[in-house]
Protein backbone atom coordinates (compact mmCIF):
# COMPACT_ATOMS: atom_id res chain seq x y z
CA UNK A 1 167.48 100.27 203.86
CA UNK A 2 163.93 101.04 202.70
CA UNK A 3 161.67 98.58 201.02
CA UNK A 4 162.17 98.19 197.30
CA UNK A 5 158.68 98.87 195.77
CA UNK A 6 159.77 99.10 192.12
CA UNK A 7 162.09 96.95 190.15
CA UNK A 8 162.31 97.00 186.40
CA UNK A 9 164.81 95.55 184.02
CA UNK A 10 165.96 97.38 180.92
CA UNK A 11 167.30 96.28 177.60
CA UNK A 12 170.44 97.95 176.38
CA UNK A 13 168.54 99.95 173.74
CA UNK A 14 166.02 101.16 176.28
CA UNK A 15 168.83 102.05 178.73
CA UNK A 16 170.43 104.23 176.03
CA UNK A 17 167.13 106.12 175.71
CA UNK A 18 167.15 106.74 179.49
CA UNK A 19 163.62 105.23 179.62
CA UNK A 20 162.49 102.72 182.27
CA UNK A 21 159.98 101.21 179.92
CA UNK A 22 160.33 98.02 177.93
CA UNK A 23 159.08 99.57 174.73
CA UNK A 24 159.66 103.35 174.92
CA UNK A 25 158.90 103.92 171.28
CA UNK A 26 155.59 102.17 171.29
CA UNK A 27 154.50 104.10 174.37
CA UNK A 28 155.58 107.49 172.79
CA UNK A 29 153.77 106.50 169.53
CA UNK A 30 150.62 105.71 171.51
CA UNK A 31 150.77 109.18 173.08
CA UNK A 32 151.30 110.74 169.65
CA UNK A 33 148.34 108.79 168.27
CA UNK A 34 146.13 110.16 171.08
CA UNK A 35 147.24 113.69 170.21
CA UNK A 36 146.51 112.97 166.50
CA UNK A 37 142.98 111.71 167.29
CA UNK A 38 142.24 114.83 169.33
CA UNK A 39 143.57 117.63 166.99
CA UNK A 40 141.16 120.18 168.57
CA UNK A 41 142.76 120.16 172.01
CA UNK A 42 143.56 123.58 173.24
CA UNK A 43 145.92 125.04 175.88
CA UNK A 44 144.84 127.66 178.50
CA UNK A 45 146.87 130.25 180.26
CA UNK A 46 146.94 130.31 184.01
CA UNK A 47 144.74 133.39 183.94
CA UNK A 48 142.18 131.71 181.71
CA UNK A 49 142.16 128.66 183.96
CA UNK A 50 141.61 130.88 187.02
CA UNK A 51 138.74 132.93 185.64
CA UNK A 52 136.93 130.20 183.71
CA UNK A 53 133.69 128.72 184.99
CA UNK A 54 134.22 125.13 186.14
CA UNK A 55 131.66 122.34 185.76
CA UNK A 56 131.43 119.73 188.50
CA UNK A 57 128.74 117.12 189.14
CA UNK A 58 126.12 119.61 190.25
CA UNK A 59 126.88 122.00 187.38
CA UNK A 60 126.78 119.15 184.97
CA UNK A 61 123.20 118.34 185.98
CA UNK A 62 122.36 122.03 185.66
CA UNK A 63 123.82 122.27 182.13
CA UNK A 64 122.03 119.13 181.05
CA UNK A 65 118.71 120.45 182.31
CA UNK A 66 119.33 123.87 180.66
CA UNK A 67 120.07 122.10 177.44
CA UNK A 68 116.86 120.17 177.60
CA UNK A 69 114.86 123.34 178.39
CA UNK A 70 116.52 125.21 175.54
CA UNK A 71 115.98 122.38 173.08
CA UNK A 72 112.27 122.01 173.97
CA UNK A 73 111.64 125.80 174.18
CA UNK A 74 113.90 127.59 171.72
CA UNK A 75 111.44 130.49 171.13
CA UNK A 76 112.47 132.45 174.21
CA UNK A 77 116.17 132.38 173.28
CA UNK A 78 117.60 135.38 171.42
CA UNK A 79 118.54 134.73 167.81
CA UNK A 80 122.24 135.19 168.71
CA UNK A 81 122.12 132.16 171.02
CA UNK A 82 123.77 129.17 169.35
CA UNK A 83 121.90 126.18 170.68
CA UNK A 84 123.69 123.77 168.38
CA UNK A 85 127.06 125.00 169.66
CA UNK A 86 125.98 124.45 173.28
CA UNK A 87 124.87 120.89 172.27
CA UNK A 88 128.22 120.27 170.59
CA UNK A 89 130.15 121.57 173.66
CA UNK A 90 128.16 119.32 175.96
CA UNK A 91 128.69 116.32 173.67
CA UNK A 92 132.40 116.98 173.51
CA UNK A 93 132.59 117.25 177.23
CA UNK A 94 130.65 113.97 177.68
CA UNK A 95 132.93 112.21 175.15
CA UNK A 96 136.17 113.57 176.60
CA UNK A 97 135.37 113.05 180.34
CA UNK A 98 136.03 109.30 180.40
CA UNK A 99 139.27 109.94 178.51
CA UNK A 100 140.22 112.57 181.06
CA UNK A 101 139.60 110.09 183.91
CA UNK A 102 141.67 107.42 182.27
CA UNK A 103 144.55 109.72 181.46
CA UNK A 104 144.49 111.27 184.99
CA UNK A 105 144.69 107.78 186.46
CA UNK A 106 147.57 106.85 184.12
CA UNK A 107 149.39 110.11 184.86
CA UNK A 108 149.08 109.43 188.63
CA UNK A 109 150.45 105.95 188.16
CA UNK A 110 153.40 107.17 186.03
CA UNK A 111 154.04 110.05 188.48
CA UNK A 112 153.89 107.69 191.52
CA UNK A 113 156.18 105.09 189.83
CA UNK A 114 158.66 107.71 188.72
CA UNK A 115 158.65 109.33 192.22
CA UNK A 116 159.18 105.87 193.83
CA UNK A 117 162.02 104.93 191.50
CA UNK A 118 163.72 108.29 192.08
CA UNK A 119 163.25 107.99 195.85
CA UNK A 120 164.70 104.52 195.95
CA UNK A 121 167.66 105.55 193.80
CA UNK A 122 168.29 108.60 196.02
CA UNK A 123 168.04 106.47 199.24
CA UNK A 124 170.54 104.07 197.74
CA UNK A 125 172.86 106.92 196.70
CA UNK A 126 172.74 108.23 200.27
CA UNK A 127 173.68 104.76 201.54
CA UNK A 128 176.64 104.55 199.13
CA UNK A 129 177.77 108.02 200.26
CA UNK A 130 177.45 107.05 203.93
CA UNK A 131 179.34 103.75 203.41
CA UNK A 132 182.06 105.50 201.44
CA UNK A 133 182.48 108.15 204.06
CA UNK A 134 182.52 105.51 206.88
CA UNK A 135 185.16 103.34 205.13
CA UNK A 136 187.41 106.48 204.90
CA UNK A 137 190.63 104.99 203.54
CA UNK A 138 189.52 103.63 200.15
CA UNK A 139 192.27 104.70 197.73
CA UNK A 140 191.19 107.39 195.25
CA UNK A 141 187.69 108.02 196.67
CA UNK A 142 188.38 111.17 198.71
CA UNK A 143 187.86 113.55 195.84
CA UNK A 144 184.68 111.83 194.81
CA UNK A 145 183.39 111.74 198.42
CA UNK A 146 184.12 115.46 198.76
CA UNK A 147 182.36 116.17 195.52
CA UNK A 148 179.37 114.18 196.61
CA UNK A 149 179.42 116.00 199.95
CA UNK A 150 178.88 119.30 198.21
CA UNK A 151 175.27 118.26 197.77
CA UNK A 152 174.86 118.90 201.45
CA UNK A 153 176.72 122.09 201.92
CA UNK A 154 174.51 124.96 202.86
CA UNK A 155 174.89 128.34 201.35
CA UNK A 156 174.79 131.15 203.86
CA UNK A 157 172.63 134.12 203.18
CA UNK A 158 174.31 137.46 203.38
CA UNK A 159 172.90 139.84 205.90
CA UNK A 160 171.79 143.15 204.66
CA UNK A 161 174.72 144.70 206.67
CA UNK A 162 177.22 142.46 204.78
CA UNK A 163 176.11 143.67 201.30
CA UNK A 164 178.15 146.66 200.20
CA UNK A 165 176.12 149.77 199.63
CA UNK A 166 176.01 151.04 195.97
């Protein structure tokens, strides 16, 4: 059997919540608090994400330089240009960027832990199925073994010639 990389114990109340955390409510409250502290967060459509300009490290330096130039030389900008809004956008970006990095790291850890726990559970389930099939004559398990085996049955695709014409 594979190495066991994750092992967590659960209290009865946590188990009933189907949560592998010692204090699910506190974690969920912390997430809710983050959302409350950032009420201006927005969601983007897939199309908006695809077409939006992205700012990486090189672009960040460019934007910072442009903001300095605009601040020191506002005379060449049209009246419709909102320098203060540009400044607010950059300040918001700078403030949120460390939060983004922390949340991304946390999400990766939660995702990896969840994936590992699921993989270990699935590996164990395959072992149980294999052992149950191998023992063969355990009273009353035939129906359950057959039900579990349905997980592995392949559906055949119908050929175009097998489909009746309309």
